[in-house]
mmCIF file of C-alpha atoms in Angstrom:
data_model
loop_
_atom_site.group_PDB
_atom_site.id
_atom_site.type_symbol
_atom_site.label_atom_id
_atom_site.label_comp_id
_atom_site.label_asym_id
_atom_site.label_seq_id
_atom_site.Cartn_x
_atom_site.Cartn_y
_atom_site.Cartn_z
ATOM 1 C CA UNK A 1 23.218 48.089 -13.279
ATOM 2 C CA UNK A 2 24.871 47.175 -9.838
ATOM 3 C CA UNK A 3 22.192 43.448 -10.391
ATOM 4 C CA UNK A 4 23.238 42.609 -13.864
ATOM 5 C CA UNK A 5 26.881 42.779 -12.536
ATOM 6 C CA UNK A 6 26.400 40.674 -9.812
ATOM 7 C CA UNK A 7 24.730 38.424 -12.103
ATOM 8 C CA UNK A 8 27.551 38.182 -14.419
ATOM 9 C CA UNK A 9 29.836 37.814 -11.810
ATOM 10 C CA UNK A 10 27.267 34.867 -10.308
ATOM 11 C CA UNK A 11 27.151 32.986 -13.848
ATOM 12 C CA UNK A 12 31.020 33.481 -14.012
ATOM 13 C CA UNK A 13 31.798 32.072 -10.781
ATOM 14 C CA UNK A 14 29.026 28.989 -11.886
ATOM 15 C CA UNK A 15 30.826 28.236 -15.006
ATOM 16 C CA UNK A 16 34.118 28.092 -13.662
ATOM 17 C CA UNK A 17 33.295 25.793 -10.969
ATOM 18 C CA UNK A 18 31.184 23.059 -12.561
ATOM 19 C CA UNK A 19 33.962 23.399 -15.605
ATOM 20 C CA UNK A 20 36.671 23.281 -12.577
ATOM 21 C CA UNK A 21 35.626 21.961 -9.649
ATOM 22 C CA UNK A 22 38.671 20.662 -7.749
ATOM 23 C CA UNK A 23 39.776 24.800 -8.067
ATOM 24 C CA UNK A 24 37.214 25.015 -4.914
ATOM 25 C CA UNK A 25 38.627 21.695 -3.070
ATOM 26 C CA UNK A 26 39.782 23.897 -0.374
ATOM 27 C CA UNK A 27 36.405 25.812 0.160
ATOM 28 C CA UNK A 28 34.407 22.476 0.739
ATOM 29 C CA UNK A 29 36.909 20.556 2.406
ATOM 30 C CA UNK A 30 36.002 21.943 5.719
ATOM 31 C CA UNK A 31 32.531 20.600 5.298
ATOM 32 C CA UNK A 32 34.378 16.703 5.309
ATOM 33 C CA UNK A 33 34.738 13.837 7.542
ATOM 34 C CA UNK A 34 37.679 11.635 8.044
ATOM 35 C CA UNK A 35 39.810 12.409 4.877
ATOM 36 C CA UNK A 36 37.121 12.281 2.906
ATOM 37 C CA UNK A 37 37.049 13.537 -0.738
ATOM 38 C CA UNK A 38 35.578 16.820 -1.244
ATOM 39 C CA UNK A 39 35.418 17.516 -4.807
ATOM 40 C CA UNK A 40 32.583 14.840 -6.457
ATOM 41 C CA UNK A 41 34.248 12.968 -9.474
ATOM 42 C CA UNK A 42 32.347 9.936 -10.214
ATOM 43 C CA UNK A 43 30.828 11.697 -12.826
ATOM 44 C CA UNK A 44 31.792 14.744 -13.969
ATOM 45 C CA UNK A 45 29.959 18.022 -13.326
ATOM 46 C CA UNK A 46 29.725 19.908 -15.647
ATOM 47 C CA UNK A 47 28.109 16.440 -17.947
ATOM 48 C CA UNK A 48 25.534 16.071 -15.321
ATOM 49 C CA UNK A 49 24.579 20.167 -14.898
ATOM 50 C CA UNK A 50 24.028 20.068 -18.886
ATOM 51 C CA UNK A 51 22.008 17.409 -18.481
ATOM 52 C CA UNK A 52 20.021 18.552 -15.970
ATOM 53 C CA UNK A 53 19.277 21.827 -17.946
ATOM 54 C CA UNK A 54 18.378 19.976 -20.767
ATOM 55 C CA UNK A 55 16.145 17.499 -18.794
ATOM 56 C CA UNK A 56 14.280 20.278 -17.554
ATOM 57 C CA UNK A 57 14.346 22.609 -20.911
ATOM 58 C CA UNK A 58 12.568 19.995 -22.761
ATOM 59 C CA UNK A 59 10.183 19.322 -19.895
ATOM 60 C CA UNK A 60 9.358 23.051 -20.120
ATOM 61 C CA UNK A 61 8.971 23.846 -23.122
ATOM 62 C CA UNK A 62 6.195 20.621 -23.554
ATOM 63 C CA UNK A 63 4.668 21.924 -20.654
ATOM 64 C CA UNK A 64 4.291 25.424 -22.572
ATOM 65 C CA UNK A 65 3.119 24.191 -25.791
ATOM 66 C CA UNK A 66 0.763 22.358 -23.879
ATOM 67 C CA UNK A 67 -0.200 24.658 -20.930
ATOM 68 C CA UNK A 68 -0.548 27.851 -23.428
ATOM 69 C CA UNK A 69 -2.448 25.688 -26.262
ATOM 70 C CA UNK A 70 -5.302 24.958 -23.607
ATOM 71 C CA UNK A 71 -4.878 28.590 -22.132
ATOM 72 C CA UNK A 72 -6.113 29.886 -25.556
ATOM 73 C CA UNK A 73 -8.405 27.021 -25.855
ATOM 74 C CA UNK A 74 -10.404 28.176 -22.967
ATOM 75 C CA UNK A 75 -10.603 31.725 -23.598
ATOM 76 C CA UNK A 76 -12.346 31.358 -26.600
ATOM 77 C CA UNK A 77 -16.258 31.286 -26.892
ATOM 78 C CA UNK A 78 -16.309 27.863 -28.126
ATOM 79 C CA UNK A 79 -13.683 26.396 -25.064
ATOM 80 C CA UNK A 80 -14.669 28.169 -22.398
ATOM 81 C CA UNK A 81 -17.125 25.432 -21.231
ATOM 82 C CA UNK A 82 -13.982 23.079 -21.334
ATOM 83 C CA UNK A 83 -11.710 25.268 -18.186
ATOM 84 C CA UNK A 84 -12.390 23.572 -15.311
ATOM 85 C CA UNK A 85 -11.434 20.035 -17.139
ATOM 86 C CA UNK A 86 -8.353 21.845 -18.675
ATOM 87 C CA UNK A 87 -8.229 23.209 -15.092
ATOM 88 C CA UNK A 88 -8.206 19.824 -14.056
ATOM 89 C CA UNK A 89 -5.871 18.281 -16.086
ATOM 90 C CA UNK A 90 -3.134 21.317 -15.793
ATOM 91 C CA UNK A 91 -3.555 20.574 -11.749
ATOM 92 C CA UNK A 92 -2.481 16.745 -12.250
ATOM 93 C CA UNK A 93 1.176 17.449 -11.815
ATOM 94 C CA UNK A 94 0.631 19.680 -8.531
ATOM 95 C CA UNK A 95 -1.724 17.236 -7.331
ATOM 96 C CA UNK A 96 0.389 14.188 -7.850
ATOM 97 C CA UNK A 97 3.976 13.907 -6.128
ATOM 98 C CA UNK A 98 6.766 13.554 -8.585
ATOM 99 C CA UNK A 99 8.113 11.120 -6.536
ATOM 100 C CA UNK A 100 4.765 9.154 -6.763
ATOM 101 C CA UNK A 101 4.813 9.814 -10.740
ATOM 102 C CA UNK A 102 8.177 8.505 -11.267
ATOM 103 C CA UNK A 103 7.026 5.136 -9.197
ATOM 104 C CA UNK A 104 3.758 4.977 -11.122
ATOM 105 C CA UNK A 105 5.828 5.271 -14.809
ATOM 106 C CA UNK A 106 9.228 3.629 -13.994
ATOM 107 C CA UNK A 107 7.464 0.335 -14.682
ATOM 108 C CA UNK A 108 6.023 1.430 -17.841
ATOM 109 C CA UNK A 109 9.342 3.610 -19.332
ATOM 110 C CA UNK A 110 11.798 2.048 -17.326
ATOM 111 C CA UNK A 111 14.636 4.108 -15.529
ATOM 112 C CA UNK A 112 16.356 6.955 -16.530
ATOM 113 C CA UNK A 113 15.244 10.173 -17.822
ATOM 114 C CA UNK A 114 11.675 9.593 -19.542
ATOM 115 C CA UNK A 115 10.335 8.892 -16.290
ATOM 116 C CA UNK A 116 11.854 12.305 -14.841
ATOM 117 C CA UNK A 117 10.555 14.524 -17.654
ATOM 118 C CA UNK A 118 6.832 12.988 -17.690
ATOM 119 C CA UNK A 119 7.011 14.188 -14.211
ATOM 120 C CA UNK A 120 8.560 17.368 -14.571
ATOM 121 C CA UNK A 121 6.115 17.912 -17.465
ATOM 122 C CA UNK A 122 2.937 17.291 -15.445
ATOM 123 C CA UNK A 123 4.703 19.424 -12.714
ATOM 124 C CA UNK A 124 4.944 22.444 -14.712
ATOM 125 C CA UNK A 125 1.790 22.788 -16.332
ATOM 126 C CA UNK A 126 -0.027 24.424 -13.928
ATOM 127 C CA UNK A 127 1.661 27.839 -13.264
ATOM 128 C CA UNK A 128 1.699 28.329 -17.194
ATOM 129 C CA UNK A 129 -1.725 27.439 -17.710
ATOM 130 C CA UNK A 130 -3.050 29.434 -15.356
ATOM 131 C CA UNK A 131 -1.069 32.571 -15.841
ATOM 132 C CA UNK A 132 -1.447 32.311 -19.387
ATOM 133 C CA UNK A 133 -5.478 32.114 -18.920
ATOM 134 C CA UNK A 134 -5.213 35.223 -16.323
ATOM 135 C CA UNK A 135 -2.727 37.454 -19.430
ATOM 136 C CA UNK A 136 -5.431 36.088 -21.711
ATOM 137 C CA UNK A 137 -8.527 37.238 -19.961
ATOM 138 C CA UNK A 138 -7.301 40.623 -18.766
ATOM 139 C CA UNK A 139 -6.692 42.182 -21.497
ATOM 140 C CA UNK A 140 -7.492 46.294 -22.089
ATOM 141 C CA UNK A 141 -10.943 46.679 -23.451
ATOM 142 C CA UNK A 142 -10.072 49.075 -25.283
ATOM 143 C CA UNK A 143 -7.196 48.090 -27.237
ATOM 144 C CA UNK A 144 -9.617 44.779 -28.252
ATOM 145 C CA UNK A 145 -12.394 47.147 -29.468
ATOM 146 C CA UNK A 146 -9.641 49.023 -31.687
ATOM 147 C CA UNK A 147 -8.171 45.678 -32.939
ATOM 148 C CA UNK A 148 -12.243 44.651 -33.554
ATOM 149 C CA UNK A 149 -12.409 48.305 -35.444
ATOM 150 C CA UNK A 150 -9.850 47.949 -37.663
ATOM 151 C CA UNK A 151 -10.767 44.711 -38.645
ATOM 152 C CA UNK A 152 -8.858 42.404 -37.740
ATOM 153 C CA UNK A 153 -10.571 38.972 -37.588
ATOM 154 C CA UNK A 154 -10.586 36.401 -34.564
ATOM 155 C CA UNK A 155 -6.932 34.774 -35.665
ATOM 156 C CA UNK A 156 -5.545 37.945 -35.828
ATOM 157 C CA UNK A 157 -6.100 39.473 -32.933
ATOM 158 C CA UNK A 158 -5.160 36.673 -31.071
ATOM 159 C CA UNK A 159 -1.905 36.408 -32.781
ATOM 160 C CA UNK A 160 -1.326 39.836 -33.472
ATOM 161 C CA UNK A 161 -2.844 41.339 -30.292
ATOM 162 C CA UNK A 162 -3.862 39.366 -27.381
ATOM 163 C CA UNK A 163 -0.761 36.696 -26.949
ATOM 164 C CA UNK A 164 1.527 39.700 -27.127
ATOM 165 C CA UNK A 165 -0.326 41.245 -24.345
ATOM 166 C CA UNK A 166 -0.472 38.566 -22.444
ATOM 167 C CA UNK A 167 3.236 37.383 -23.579
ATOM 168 C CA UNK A 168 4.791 39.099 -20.017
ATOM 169 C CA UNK A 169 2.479 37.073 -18.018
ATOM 170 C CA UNK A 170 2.866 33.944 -20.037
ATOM 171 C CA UNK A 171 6.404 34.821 -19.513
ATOM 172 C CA UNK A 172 6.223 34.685 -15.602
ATOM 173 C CA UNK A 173 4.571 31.494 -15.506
ATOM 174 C CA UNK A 174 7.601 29.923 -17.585
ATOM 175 C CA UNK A 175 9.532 31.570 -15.009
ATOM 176 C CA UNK A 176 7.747 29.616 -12.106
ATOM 177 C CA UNK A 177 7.559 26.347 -13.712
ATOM 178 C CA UNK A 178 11.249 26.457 -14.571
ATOM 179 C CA UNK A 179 12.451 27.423 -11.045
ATOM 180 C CA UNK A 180 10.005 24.563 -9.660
ATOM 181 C CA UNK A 181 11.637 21.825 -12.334
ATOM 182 C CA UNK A 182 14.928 22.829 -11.696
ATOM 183 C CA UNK A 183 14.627 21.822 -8.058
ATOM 184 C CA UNK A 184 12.319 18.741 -8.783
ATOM 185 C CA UNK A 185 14.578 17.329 -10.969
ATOM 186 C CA UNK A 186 17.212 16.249 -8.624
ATOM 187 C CA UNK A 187 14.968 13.343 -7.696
ATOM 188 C CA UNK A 188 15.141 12.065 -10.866
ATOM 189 C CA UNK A 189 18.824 10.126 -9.780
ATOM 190 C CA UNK A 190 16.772 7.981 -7.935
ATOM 191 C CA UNK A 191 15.895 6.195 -11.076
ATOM 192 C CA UNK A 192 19.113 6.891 -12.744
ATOM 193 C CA UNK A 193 18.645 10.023 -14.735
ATOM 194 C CA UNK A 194 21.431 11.868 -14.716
ATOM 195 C CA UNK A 195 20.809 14.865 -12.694
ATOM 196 C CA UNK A 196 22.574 16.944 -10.068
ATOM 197 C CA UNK A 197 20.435 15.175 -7.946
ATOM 198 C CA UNK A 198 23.499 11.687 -8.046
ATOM 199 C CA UNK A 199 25.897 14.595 -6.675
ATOM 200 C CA UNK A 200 23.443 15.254 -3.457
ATOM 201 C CA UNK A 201 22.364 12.014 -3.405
ATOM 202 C CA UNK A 202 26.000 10.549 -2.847
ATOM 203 C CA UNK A 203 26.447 12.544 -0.137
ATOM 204 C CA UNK A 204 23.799 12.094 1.537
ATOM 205 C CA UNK A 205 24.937 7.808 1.348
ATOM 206 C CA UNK A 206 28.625 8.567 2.332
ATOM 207 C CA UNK A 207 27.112 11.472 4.996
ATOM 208 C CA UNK A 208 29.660 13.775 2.765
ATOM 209 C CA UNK A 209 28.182 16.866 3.456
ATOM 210 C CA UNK A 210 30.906 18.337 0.694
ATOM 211 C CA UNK A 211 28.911 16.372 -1.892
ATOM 212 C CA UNK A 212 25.290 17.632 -0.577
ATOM 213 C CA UNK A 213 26.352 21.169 -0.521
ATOM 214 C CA UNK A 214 27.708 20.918 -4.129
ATOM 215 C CA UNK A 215 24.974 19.885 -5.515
ATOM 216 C CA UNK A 216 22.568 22.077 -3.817
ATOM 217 C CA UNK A 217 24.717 25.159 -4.241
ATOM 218 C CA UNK A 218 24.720 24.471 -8.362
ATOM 219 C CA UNK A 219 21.011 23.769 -8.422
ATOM 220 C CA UNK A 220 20.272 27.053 -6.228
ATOM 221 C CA UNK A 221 22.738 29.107 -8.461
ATOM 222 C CA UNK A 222 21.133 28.584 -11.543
ATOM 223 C CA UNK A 223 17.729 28.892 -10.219
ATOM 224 C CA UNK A 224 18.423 32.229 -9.187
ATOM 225 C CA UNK A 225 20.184 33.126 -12.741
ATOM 226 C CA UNK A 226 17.838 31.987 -14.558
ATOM 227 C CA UNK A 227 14.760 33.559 -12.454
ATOM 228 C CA UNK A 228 16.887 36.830 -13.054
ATOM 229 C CA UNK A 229 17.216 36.594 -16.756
ATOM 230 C CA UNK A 230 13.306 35.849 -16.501
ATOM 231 C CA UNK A 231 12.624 38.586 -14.922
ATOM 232 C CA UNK A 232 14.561 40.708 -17.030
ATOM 233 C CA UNK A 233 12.727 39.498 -20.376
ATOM 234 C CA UNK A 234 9.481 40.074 -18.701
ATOM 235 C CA UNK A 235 10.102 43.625 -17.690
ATOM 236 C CA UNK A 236 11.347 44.566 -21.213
ATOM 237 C CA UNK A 237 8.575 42.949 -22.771
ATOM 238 C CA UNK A 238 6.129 44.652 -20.243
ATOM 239 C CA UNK A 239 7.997 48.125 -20.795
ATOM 240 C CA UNK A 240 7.631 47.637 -24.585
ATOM 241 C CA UNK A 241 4.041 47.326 -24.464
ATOM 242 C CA UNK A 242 3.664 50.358 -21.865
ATOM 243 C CA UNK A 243 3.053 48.373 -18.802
ATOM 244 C CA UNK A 244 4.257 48.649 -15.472
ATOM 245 C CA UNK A 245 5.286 45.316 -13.340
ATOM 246 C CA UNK A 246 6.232 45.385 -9.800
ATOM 247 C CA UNK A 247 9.937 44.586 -8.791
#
């Protein structure tokens, strides 16, 4: 009870300053050098924290339409010769530098945001993928025998009983590969998407400290609310199939 408070208080206190900023002038000011702003306006930020979100929101969900189609690819009898390719492939993103990705595709997509969420895509395969093979392959025996005695064919026991079985794992690998993007995509203002990422970078060119901690301090407070909320899905979804996760 005493969490979900300080949540709401958290997500509150989030909202009102990217909808507000210049309420907080005073708190960052401190962190300036020679009269220097300390409020970021060039761009407004609540524009550029919605478009971060949604930047990595579609990254993450193509990454889980992906990741979970070859998770339940390769736990059936005729895929499972094909996991260490999808194995492979899911490991590209982890592998391969964002950085390196967004200078490999800015010459082929130009700048802006399609080069960010190809590499926020690849980026976030990997945890999905691999816990969705793990929810998919350790599954009670004996709850797959009863779903074989009642008859339920192939399709319908993965729809009906093995991907909501697994759902609280898939769950925490959403959980990891959204944390990860939300970070990764502040690099994506190198090549002009608009990310939080222009508010740190600006400081960092005008050594406006003000500007860095801004930027970092939205990033980091929605990481943490939305690994939360995450965590709070999972553990109802868990508890509603009898389960028991660890804090």
């Amino acid at each position: 009870m005493v969490g979900r408070f300080l949540l709401i208080v958290l997500t509150l206190g989030l909202c009102t300053f990217v909808v507000r900023p210049e309420m907080f002038e005073a708190v960052f000011q401190p962190f300036t050098q020679n009269d220097a702003p300390a409020i970021y306006t060039q761009t407004s930020l609540l524009r550029l924290t919605l478009s971060h979100l949604a930047l990595v929101a579609c990254a993450v969900l193509a990454s889980t339409i992906i990741a979970v189609a070859l998770g339940i690819l390769v736990t059936r009898e005729f895929g499972r010769e094909f996991l260490p390719l999808a194995r492979t492939i899911a490991s590209v993103g982890q592998t391969i530098p964002p950085v390196a990705v967004l200078a490999l595709s800015v010459p082929m997509m130009g700048f802006g945001a399609a080069p960010t969420l190809l590499a926020l895509f690849l980026y976030g395969l990997l945890p999905i993928f691999e816990n969705t093979v793990t929810g998919l392959t350790n599954l009670p025996p004996n709850v797959i025998e009863a779903a074989r005695g009642v008859g339920l064919i192939r399709r319908q026991r993965l729809w009906s009983v093995e991907l909501p079985l697994a759902f609280p794992m898939i769950l925490a690998g959403i959980r990891l590969s959204t944390v990860i993007s939300l970070a990764t995509a502040t690099i994506g203002s190198t090549i002009a998407a608009p990310t939080l990422g222009e508010v740190i970078i600006a400081g960092l060119l005008t050594s406006n400290s003000a500007y860095v901690l801004q930027g970092g301090l939205v990033v980091g407070l929605i990481a943490i609310i939305i690994y939360e909320v995450f965590s709070s899905l999972e553990h109802s979804a868990a508890r509603r199939l009898g389960f028991q996760m660890d804090a």
